[in-house]
Coordinates of C-alpha atoms in Angstrom, one line a residue:
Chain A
X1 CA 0.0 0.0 0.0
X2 CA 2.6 2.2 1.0
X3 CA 4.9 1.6 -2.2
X4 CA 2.0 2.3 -4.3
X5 CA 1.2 5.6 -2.3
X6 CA 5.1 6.6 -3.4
X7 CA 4.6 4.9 -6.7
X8 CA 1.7 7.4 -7.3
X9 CA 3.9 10.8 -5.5
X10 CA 6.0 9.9 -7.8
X11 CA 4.5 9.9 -11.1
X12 CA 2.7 13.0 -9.9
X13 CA 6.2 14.8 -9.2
X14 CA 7.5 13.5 -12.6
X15 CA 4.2 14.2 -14.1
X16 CA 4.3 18.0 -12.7
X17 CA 8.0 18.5 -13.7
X18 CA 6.6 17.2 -17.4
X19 CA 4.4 20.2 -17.2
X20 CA 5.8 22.8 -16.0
X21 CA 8.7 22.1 -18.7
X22 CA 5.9 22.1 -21.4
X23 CA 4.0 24.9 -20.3
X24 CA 6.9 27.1 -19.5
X25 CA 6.8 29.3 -22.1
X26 CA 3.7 31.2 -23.3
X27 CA 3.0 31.2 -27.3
X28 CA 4.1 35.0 -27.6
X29 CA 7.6 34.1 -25.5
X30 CA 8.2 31.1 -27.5
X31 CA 7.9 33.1 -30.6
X32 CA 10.0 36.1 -29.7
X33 CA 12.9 33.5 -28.4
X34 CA 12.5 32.0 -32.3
X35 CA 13.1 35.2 -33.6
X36 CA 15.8 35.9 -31.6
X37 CA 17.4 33.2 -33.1
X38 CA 16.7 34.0 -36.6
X39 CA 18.2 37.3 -36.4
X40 CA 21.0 35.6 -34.4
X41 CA 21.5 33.8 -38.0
X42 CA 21.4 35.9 -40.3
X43 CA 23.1 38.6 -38.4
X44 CA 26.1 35.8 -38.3
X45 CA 25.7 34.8 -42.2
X46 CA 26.0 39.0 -42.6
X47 CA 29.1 38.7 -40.6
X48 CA 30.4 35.7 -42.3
X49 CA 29.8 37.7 -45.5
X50 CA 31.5 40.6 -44.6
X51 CA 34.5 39.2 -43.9
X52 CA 34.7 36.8 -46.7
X53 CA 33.7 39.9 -48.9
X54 CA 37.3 41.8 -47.2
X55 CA 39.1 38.3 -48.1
X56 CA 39.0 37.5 -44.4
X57 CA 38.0 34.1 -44.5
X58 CA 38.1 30.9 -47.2
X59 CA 35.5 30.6 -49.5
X60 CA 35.0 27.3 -47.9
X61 CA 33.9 28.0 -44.6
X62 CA 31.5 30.9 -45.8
X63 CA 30.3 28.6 -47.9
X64 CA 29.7 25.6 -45.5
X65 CA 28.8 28.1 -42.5
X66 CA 26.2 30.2 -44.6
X67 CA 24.9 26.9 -45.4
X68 CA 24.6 25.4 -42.6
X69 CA 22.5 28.3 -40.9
X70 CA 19.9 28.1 -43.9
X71 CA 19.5 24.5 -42.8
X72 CA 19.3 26.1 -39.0
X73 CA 16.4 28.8 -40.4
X74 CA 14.8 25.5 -41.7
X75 CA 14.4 24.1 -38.4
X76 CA 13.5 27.4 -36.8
X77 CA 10.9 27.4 -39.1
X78 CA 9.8 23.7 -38.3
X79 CA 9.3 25.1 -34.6
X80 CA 7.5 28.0 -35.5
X81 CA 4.7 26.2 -37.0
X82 CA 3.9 24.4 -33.7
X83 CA 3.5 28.0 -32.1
X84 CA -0.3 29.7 -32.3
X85 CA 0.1 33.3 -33.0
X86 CA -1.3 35.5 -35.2
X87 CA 2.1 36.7 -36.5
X88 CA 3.8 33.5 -37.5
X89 CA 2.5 33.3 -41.3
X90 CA 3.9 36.7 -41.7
X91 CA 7.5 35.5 -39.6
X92 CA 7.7 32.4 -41.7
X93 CA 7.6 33.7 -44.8
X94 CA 10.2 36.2 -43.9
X95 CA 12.6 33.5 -42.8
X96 CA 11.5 31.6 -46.4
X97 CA 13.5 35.1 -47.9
X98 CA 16.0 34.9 -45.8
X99 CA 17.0 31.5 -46.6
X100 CA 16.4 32.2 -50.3
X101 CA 18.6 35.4 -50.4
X102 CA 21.1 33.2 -47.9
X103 CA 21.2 30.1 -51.2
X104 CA 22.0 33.2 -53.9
X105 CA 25.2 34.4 -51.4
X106 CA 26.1 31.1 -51.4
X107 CA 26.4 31.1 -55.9
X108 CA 28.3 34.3 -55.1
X109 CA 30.4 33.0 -52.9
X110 CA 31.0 30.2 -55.1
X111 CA 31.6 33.2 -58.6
X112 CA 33.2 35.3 -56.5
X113 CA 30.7 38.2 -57.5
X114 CA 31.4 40.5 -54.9
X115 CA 28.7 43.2 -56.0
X116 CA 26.2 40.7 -56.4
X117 CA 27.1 39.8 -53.0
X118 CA 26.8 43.1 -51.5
X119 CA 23.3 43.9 -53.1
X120 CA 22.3 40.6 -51.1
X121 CA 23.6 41.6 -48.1
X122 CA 21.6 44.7 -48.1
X123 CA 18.7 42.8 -49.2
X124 CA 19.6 40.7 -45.7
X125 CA 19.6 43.9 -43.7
X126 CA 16.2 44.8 -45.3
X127 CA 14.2 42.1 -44.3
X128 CA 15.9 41.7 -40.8
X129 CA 14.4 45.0 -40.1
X130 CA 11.2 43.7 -41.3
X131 CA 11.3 40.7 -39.1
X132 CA 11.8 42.9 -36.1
X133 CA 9.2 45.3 -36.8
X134 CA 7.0 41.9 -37.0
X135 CA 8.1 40.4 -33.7
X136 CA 7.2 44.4 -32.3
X137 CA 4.1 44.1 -33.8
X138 CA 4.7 47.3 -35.9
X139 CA 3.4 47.2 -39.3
X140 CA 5.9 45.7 -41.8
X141 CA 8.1 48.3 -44.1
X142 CA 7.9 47.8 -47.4
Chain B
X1 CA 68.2 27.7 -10.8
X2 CA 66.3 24.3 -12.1
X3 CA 63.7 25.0 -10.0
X4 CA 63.2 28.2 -11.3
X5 CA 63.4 26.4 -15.0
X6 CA 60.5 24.0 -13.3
X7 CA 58.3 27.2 -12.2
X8 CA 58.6 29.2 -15.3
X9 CA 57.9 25.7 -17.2
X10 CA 54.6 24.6 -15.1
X11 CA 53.2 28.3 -15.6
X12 CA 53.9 27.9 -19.3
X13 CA 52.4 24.4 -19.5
X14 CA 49.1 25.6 -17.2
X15 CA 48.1 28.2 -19.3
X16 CA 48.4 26.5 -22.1
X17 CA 46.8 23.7 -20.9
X18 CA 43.6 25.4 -19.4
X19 CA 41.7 26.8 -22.7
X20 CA 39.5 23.5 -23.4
X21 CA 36.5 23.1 -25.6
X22 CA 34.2 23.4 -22.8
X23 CA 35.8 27.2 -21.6
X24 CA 35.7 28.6 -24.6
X25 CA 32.6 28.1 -25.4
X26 CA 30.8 28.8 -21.8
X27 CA 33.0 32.4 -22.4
X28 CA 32.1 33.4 -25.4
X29 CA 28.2 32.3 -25.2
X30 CA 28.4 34.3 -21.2
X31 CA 30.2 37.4 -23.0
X32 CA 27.7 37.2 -26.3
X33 CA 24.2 37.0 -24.5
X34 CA 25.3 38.8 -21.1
X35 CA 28.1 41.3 -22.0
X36 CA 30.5 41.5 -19.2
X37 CA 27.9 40.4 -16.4
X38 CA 29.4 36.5 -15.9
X39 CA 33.1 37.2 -16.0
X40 CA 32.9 37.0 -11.7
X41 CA 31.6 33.4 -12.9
X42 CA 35.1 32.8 -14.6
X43 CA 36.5 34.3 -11.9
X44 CA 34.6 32.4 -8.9
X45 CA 35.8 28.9 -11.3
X46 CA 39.4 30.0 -11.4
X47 CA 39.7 30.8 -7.6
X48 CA 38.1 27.2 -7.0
X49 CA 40.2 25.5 -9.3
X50 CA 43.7 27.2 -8.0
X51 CA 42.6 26.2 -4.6
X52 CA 42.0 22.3 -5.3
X53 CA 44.6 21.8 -8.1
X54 CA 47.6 23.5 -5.7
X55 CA 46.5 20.9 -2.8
X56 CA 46.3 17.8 -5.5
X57 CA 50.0 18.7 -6.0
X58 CA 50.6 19.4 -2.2
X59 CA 49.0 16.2 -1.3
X60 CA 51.2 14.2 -3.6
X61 CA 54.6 15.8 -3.6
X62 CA 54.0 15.2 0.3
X63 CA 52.2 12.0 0.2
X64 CA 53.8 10.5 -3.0
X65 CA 49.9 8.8 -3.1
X66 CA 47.6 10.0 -6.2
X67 CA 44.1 11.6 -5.0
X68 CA 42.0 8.5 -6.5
X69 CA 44.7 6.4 -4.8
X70 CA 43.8 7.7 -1.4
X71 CA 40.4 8.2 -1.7
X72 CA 39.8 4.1 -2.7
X73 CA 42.1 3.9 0.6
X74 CA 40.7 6.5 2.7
X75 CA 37.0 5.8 1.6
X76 CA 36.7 2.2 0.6
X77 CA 36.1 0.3 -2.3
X78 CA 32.6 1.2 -2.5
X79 CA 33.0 5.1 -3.0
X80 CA 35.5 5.0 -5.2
X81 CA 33.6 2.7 -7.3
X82 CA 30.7 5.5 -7.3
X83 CA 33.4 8.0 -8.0
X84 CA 34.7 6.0 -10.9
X85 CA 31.3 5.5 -12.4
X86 CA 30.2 9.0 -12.1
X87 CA 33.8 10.0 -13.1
X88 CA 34.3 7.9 -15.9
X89 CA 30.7 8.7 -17.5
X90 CA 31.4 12.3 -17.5
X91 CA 34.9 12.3 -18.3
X92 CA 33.6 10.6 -21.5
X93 CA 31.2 13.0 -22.6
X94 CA 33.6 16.0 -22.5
X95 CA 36.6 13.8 -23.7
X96 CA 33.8 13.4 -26.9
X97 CA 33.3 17.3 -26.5
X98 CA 36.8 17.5 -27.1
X99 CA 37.7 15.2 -30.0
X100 CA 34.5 17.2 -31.6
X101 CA 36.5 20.4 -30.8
X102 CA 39.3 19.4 -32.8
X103 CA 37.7 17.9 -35.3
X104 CA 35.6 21.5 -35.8
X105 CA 38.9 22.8 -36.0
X106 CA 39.8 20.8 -38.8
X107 CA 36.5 21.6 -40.5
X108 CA 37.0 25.1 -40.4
X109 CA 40.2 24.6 -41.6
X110 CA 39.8 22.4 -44.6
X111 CA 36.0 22.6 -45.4
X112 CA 35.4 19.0 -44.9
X113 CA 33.0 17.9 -42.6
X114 CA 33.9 17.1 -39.2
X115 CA 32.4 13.7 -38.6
X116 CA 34.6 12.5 -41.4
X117 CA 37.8 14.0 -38.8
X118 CA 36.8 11.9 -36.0
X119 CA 38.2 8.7 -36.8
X120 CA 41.8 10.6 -37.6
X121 CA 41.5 12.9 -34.9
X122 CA 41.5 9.7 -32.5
X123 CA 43.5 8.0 -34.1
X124 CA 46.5 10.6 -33.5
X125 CA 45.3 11.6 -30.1
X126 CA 46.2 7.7 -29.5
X127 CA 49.1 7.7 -31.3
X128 CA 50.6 10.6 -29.5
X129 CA 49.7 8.7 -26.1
X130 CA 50.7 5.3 -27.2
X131 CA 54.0 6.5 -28.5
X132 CA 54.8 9.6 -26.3
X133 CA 55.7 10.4 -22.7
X134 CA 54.4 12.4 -20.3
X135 CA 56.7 15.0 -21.1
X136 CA 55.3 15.5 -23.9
X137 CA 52.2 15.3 -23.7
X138 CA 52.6 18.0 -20.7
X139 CA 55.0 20.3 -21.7
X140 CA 55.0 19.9 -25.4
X141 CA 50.9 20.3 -26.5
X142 CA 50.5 23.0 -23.7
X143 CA 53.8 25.1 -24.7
X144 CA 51.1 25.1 -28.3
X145 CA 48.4 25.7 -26.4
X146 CA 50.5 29.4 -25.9
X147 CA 48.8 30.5 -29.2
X148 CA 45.3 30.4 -27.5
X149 CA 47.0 33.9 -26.0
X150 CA 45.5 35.2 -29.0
X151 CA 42.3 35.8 -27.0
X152 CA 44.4 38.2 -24.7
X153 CA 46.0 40.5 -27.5
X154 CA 42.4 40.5 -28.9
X155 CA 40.7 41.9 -25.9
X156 CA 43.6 44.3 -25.6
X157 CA 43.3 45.1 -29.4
X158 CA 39.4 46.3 -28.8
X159 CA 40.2 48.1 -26.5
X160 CA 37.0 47.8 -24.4
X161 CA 35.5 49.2 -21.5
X162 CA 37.2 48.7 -19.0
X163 CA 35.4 50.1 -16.1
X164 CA 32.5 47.7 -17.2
X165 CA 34.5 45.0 -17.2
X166 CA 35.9 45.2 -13.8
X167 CA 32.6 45.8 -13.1
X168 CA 31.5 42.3 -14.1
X169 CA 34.0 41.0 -11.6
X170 CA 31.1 41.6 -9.2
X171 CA 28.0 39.2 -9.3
X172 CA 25.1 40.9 -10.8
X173 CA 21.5 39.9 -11.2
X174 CA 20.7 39.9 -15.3
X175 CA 18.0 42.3 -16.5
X176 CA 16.5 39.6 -18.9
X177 CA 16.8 35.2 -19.4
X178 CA 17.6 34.8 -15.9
X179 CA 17.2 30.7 -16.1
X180 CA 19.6 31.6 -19.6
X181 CA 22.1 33.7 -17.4
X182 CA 22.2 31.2 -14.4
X183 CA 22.6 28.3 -16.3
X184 CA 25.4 29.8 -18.4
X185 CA 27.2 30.7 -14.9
X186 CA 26.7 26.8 -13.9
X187 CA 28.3 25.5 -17.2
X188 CA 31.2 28.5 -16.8
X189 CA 31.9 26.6 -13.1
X190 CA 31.1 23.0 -14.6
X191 CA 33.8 24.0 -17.2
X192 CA 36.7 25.8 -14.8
X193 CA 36.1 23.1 -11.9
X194 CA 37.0 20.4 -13.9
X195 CA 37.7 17.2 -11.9
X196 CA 40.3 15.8 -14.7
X197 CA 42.1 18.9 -13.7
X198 CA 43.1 18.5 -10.6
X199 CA 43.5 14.6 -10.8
X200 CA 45.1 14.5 -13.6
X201 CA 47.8 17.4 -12.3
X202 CA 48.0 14.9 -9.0
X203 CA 49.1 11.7 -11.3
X204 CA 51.5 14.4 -13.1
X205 CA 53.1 15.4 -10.1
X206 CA 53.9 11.3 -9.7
X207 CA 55.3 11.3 -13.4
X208 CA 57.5 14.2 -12.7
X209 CA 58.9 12.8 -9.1
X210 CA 57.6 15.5 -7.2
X211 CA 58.6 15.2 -3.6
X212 CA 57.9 17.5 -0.4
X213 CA 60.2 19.9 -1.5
X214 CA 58.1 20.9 -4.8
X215 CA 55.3 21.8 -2.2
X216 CA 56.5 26.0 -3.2
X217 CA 57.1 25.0 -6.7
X218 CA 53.4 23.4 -6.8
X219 CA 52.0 26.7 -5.1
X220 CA 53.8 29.1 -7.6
X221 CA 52.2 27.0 -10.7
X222 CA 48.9 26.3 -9.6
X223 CA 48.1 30.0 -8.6
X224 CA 50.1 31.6 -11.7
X225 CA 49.7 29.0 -14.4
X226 CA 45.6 28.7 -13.2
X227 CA 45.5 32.8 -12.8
X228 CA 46.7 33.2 -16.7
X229 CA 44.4 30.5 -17.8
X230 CA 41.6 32.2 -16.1
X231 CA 42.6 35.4 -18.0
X232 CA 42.6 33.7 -21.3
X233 CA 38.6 32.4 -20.6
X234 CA 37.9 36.0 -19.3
X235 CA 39.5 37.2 -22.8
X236 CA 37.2 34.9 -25.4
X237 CA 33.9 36.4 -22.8
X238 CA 35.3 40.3 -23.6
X239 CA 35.8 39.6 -27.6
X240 CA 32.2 37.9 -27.3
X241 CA 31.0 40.7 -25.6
X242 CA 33.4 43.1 -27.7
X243 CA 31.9 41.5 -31.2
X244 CA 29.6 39.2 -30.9
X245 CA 26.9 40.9 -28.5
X246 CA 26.1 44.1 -30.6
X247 CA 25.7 42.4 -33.7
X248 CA 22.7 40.3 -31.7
X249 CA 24.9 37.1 -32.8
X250 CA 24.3 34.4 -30.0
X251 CA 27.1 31.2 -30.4
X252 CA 25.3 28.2 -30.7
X253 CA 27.2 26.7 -33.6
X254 CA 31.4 26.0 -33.4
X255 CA 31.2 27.8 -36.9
X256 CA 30.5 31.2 -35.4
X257 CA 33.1 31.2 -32.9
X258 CA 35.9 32.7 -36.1
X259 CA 33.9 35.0 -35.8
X260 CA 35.3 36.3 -32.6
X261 CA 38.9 37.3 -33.8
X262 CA 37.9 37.6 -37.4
X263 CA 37.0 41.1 -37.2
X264 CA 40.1 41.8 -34.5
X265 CA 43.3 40.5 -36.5
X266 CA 41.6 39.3 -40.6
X267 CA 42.8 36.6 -42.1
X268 CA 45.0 35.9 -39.5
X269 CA 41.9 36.0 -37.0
X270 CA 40.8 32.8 -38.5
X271 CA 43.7 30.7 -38.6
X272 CA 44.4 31.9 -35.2
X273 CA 41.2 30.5 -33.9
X274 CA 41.8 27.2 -36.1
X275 CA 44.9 27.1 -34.7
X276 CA 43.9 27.8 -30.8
X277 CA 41.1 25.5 -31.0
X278 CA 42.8 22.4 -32.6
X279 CA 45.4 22.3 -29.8
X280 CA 42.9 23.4 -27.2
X281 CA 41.1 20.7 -27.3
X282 CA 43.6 17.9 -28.7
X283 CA 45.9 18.5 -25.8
X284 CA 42.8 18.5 -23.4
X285 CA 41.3 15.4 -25.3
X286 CA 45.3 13.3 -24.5
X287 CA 44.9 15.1 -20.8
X288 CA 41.4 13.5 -19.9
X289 CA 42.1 10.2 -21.7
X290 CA 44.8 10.1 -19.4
X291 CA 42.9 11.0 -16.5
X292 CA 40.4 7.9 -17.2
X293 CA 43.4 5.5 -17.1
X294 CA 44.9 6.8 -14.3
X295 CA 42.0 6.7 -12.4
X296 CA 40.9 3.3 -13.8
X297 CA 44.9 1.9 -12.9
X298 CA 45.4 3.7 -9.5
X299 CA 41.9 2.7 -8.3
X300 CA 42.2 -1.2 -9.4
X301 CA 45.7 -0.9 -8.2
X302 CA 47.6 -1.5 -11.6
X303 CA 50.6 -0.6 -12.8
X304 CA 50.7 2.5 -14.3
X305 CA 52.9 5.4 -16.0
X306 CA 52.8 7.4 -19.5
X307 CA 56.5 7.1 -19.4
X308 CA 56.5 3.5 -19.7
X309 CA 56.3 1.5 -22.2
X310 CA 52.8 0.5 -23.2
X311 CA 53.5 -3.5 -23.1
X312 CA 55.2 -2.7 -19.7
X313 CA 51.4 -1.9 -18.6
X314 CA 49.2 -3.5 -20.7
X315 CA 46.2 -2.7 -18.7
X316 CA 46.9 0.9 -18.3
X317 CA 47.4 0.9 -22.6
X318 CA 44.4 -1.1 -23.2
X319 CA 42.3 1.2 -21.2
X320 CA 43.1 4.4 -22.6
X321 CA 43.0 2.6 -26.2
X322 CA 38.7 1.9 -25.0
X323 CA 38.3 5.7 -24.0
X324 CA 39.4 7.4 -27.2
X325 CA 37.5 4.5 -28.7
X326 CA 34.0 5.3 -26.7
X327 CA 34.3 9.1 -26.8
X328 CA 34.8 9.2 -30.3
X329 CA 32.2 6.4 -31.1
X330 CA 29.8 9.6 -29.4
X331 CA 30.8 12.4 -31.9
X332 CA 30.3 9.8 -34.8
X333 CA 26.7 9.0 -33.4
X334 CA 26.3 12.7 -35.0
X335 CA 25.6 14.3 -31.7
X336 CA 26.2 18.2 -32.5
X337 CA 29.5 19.0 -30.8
X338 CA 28.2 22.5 -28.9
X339 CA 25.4 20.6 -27.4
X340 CA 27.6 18.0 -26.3
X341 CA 30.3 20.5 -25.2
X342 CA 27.3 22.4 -23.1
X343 CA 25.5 19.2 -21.7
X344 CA 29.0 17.5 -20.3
X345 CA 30.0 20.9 -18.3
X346 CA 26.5 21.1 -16.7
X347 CA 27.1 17.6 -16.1
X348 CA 30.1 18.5 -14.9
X349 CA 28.7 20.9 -12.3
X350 CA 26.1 18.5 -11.2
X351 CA 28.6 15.9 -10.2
X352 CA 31.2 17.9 -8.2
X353 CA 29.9 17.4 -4.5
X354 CA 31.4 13.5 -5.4
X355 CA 35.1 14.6 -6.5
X356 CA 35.6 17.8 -4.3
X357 CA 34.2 16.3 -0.6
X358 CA 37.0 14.2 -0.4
X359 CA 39.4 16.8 -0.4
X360 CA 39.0 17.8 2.8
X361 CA 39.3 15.1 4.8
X362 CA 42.4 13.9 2.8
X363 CA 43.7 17.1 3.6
X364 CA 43.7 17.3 7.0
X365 CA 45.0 13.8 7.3
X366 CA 48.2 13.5 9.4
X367 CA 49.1 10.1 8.1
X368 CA 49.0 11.5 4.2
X369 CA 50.1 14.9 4.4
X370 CA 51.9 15.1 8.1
X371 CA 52.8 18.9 8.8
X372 CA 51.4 20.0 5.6
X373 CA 48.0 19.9 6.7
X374 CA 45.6 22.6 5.3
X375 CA 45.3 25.9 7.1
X376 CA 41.8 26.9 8.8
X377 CA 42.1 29.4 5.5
X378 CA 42.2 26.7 2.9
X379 CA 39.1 24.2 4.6
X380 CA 37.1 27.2 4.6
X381 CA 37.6 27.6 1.2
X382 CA 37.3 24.1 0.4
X383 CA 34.3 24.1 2.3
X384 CA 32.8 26.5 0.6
X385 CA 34.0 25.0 -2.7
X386 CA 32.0 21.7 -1.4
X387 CA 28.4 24.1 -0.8
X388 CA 28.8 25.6 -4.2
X389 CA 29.4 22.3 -5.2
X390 CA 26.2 21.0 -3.7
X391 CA 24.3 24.1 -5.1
X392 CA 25.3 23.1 -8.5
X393 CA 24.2 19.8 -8.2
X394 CA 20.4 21.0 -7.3
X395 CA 20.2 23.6 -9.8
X396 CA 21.9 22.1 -12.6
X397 CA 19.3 19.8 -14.2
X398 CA 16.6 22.6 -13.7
X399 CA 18.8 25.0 -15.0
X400 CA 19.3 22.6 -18.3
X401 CA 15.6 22.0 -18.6
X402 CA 14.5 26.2 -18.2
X403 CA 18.0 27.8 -19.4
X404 CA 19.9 25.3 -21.4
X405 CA 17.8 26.2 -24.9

């Protein structure tokens, strides 16, 4: 009787802790910590840019590192679609540019087209700026 | 005059020695999210860590007895076995941290992905242990580790604020994240405090003959060689800061961290950190591979000694032959190496109550350390290296579910 009674404690305890680890983040927090990261990203890809642009780093590891954080926007993405608000179309979508503009400084990287480059970069800039005004809940600039 | 040659030597070897994977990365995440708030958290580690490596070497130089020696003697069978365990998993997961750490290195460096550097990478870390001695291992990684004072002449090089940085020397409470911020200050302790540390200095102090008259020698190294170290972690936390931080850049991928001297030195920023990581964490990676068959030989009471021949002690050889085998079997499981690197210094933190406790009753033993007992100074501070200890244990694996990301 007794080891049942702890059995039962116990799965309550673990079944609280299961909880509060699920539920400890409201819809809003979850999506502003998601952006966070997204502009984490692609402020490091306009980095990673920058200095490959000045000849700062190989052409391989801007390659493989801008990449690699388009696969990371993918799965930012995939997370952002299990949070309800009503500003995650809009969010999604802008990550969906980012990650094309991210593939096209990748085939720069690879021609070496350094103007190309820095038109994309802007274009980068642009719709971070966007994405923050989103996450504010300002209206998007065009 | 050899002594001197010893002192200036063990400094060199410490600092070198005490950039790892695992400090690194805890820095630069703490200075890139918090700015200078966490560097008393690097501070708080490196006074713990001078404390306990500097009596490791003072209990062996005294007691010519390794610490896992005494404490299967002192404690019994029983507790070392749940020291071993605990240990040995641990020790694993950040010698796997490691081994990724180089093999991002390599990455960076070449282009080609890192899981396909793992089976090298181990391979030489083997070769160096299986063929080397001590001494080099010791003297010759660490005096390569020097480049990772590249970190230093960075923060220098930004020149940043400097009142805010002492500032940060004082604990402060963070204005956002505060699960983020405490858990970050648990994995900067998990990472400084590192058990392997101060055992595997003790087991060095038996490979270099210390007796009772290295007990000043030990004292000089462990507080200066531990004191630079600590300067080099706070360094990679003010470039984070410095760089990383205005930009909104958070690290939480190894292929960000270039980007911490990049914009500091150019070209040479990179290769710097290439260079700084590799042998980071490859001679940390031959260090706690070490560390696993010492502790494995000392506590089943085998022979043991890197100096030696490995056929001379085939037991010792074999084991360190299955722990670069293991650890590296966990990076090619394609386990991301940051999250790895992360998980294994919380763990770190959470298990520290089981290495540090001992201490101060071996300490204040007559029969081990005779007249070189600790002072009423040193137990307090090893006491209250043993509550922080027991703080990180509770908090840890809350910390890891709320603030670990």
């Amino acid at each position: 009787m007794i080891l049942k009674r702890e059995k039962l404690t116990l799965s309550l305890i673990l079944a609280a802790s299961l909880c509060l680890c699920g539920c400890g983040k409201s819809d809003s927090e979850k999506l502003t910590e998601e952006s966070t990261k997204v502009l984490s990203w692609v402020a490091s890809a306009e980095l990673i840019y920058e200095s490959w642009s000045q000849g700062s780093v190989p052409d391989a590891y801007a390659r493989r590192s801008l990449e690699r954080i388009n696969k990371e926007l993918g799965q930012n993405i995939e997370r952002l679609q299990s949070i309800s608000d009503n500003r995650h179309p809009q969010i999604i979508s802008n990550i969906e540019q980012f990650q094309i503009v991210l593939s096209q400084l990748v085939l720069a990287i690879e021609h070496e087209d350094r103007s190309g480059g820095n038109q994309l970069q802007a274009q980068l800039a642009d719709r971070k700026r966007t994405l923050v005004s989103i996450v504010n809940g300002a209206p998007p600039t065009p | 005059m050899k002594k001197l040659m010893e002192i200036a030597l063990g400094i060199v070897t410490s600092v070198g020695g005490f950039l790892e994977i695992g400090s690194i990365t805890t820095a630069a995440q703490a200075g890139a999210e918090f700015s200078f708030q966490l560097i008393w958290a690097i501070l708080l580690g490196g006074v713990c860590i001078i404390f306990l490596v500097e009596q490791s070497g003072r209990f062996t130089a005294v007691s010519g007895r390794t610490i896992p020696d005494a404490i299967r003697e002192r404690f019994g069978a029983n507790y070392f076995l749940f020291l071993y365990v605990i240990l040995g998993i641990v020790s694993l997961l950040v010698l796997g941290a490691e081994i990724g750490g180089v093999c991002i290195a390599l990455e960076l460096a070449t282009g080609i992905g890192f899981q396909y550097w793992v089976v090298p990478a181990a391979f030489v870390i083997w070769l160096v242990i299986w063929k080397g001695t001590f001494g080099l291992i010791e003297k010759g990684v660490s005096v390569l580790g020097l480049v990772t004072l590249c970190f230093v002449v960075g923060a220098f090089v930004v020149h940043p604020p400097w009142h805010q940085v002492l500032q940060g020397a004082l604990p402060t409470l963070p204005h956002h994240d505060h699960a983020r911020y405490w858990f970050i200050a648990v994995s900067i302790l998990g990472a400084s405090i590192s058990p392997y540390l101060f055992f595997f200095y003790s087991s060095g102090a038996i490979e270099d003959e210390w007796d009772e008259s290295y007990v000043g020698v030990n004292r000089i190294i462990a507080t200066g060689g531990m004191s630079f170290g600590t300067l080099i972690s706070i360094a990679v936390l003010i470039l984070a800061a410095f760089i990383l931080l205005p930009r909104g850049i958070k690290v939480e991928h190894y292929s960000q961290l270039p980007l911490l001297l990049v914009p500091v030195f150019g070209r040479w920023g990179f290769w710097l950190l290439v260079a700084s990581l590799g042998v980071a964490c490859l001679g940390a990676a031959m260090e706690i591979t070490l560390e696993i068959a010492y502790l494995t030989a000392q506590g089943f009471g085998w022979n043991w000694s890197e100096n030696q021949r490995p056929s001379a002690e085939a037991r010792f050889s074999l084991t360190y032959t299955i722990t670069i085998l293991l650890a590296a079997i966990f990076v090619l499981a394609g386990i991301d190496p940051l999250k790895l690197t992360i998980f294994s210094m919380a763990l770190t933190a959470a298990t520290l109550p089981v290495s540090i406790v001992p201490f101060l009753f071996l300490m204040n033993d007559q029969l081990y350390v005779r007249g070189y007992r600790n002072s009423w100074f040193s137990n307090s501070v090893v006491l209250l290296i043993i509550g922080l200890a027991f703080l990180l244990a509770v908090v840890t694996i809350p910390l890891q579910i709320f603030g670990g990301n």
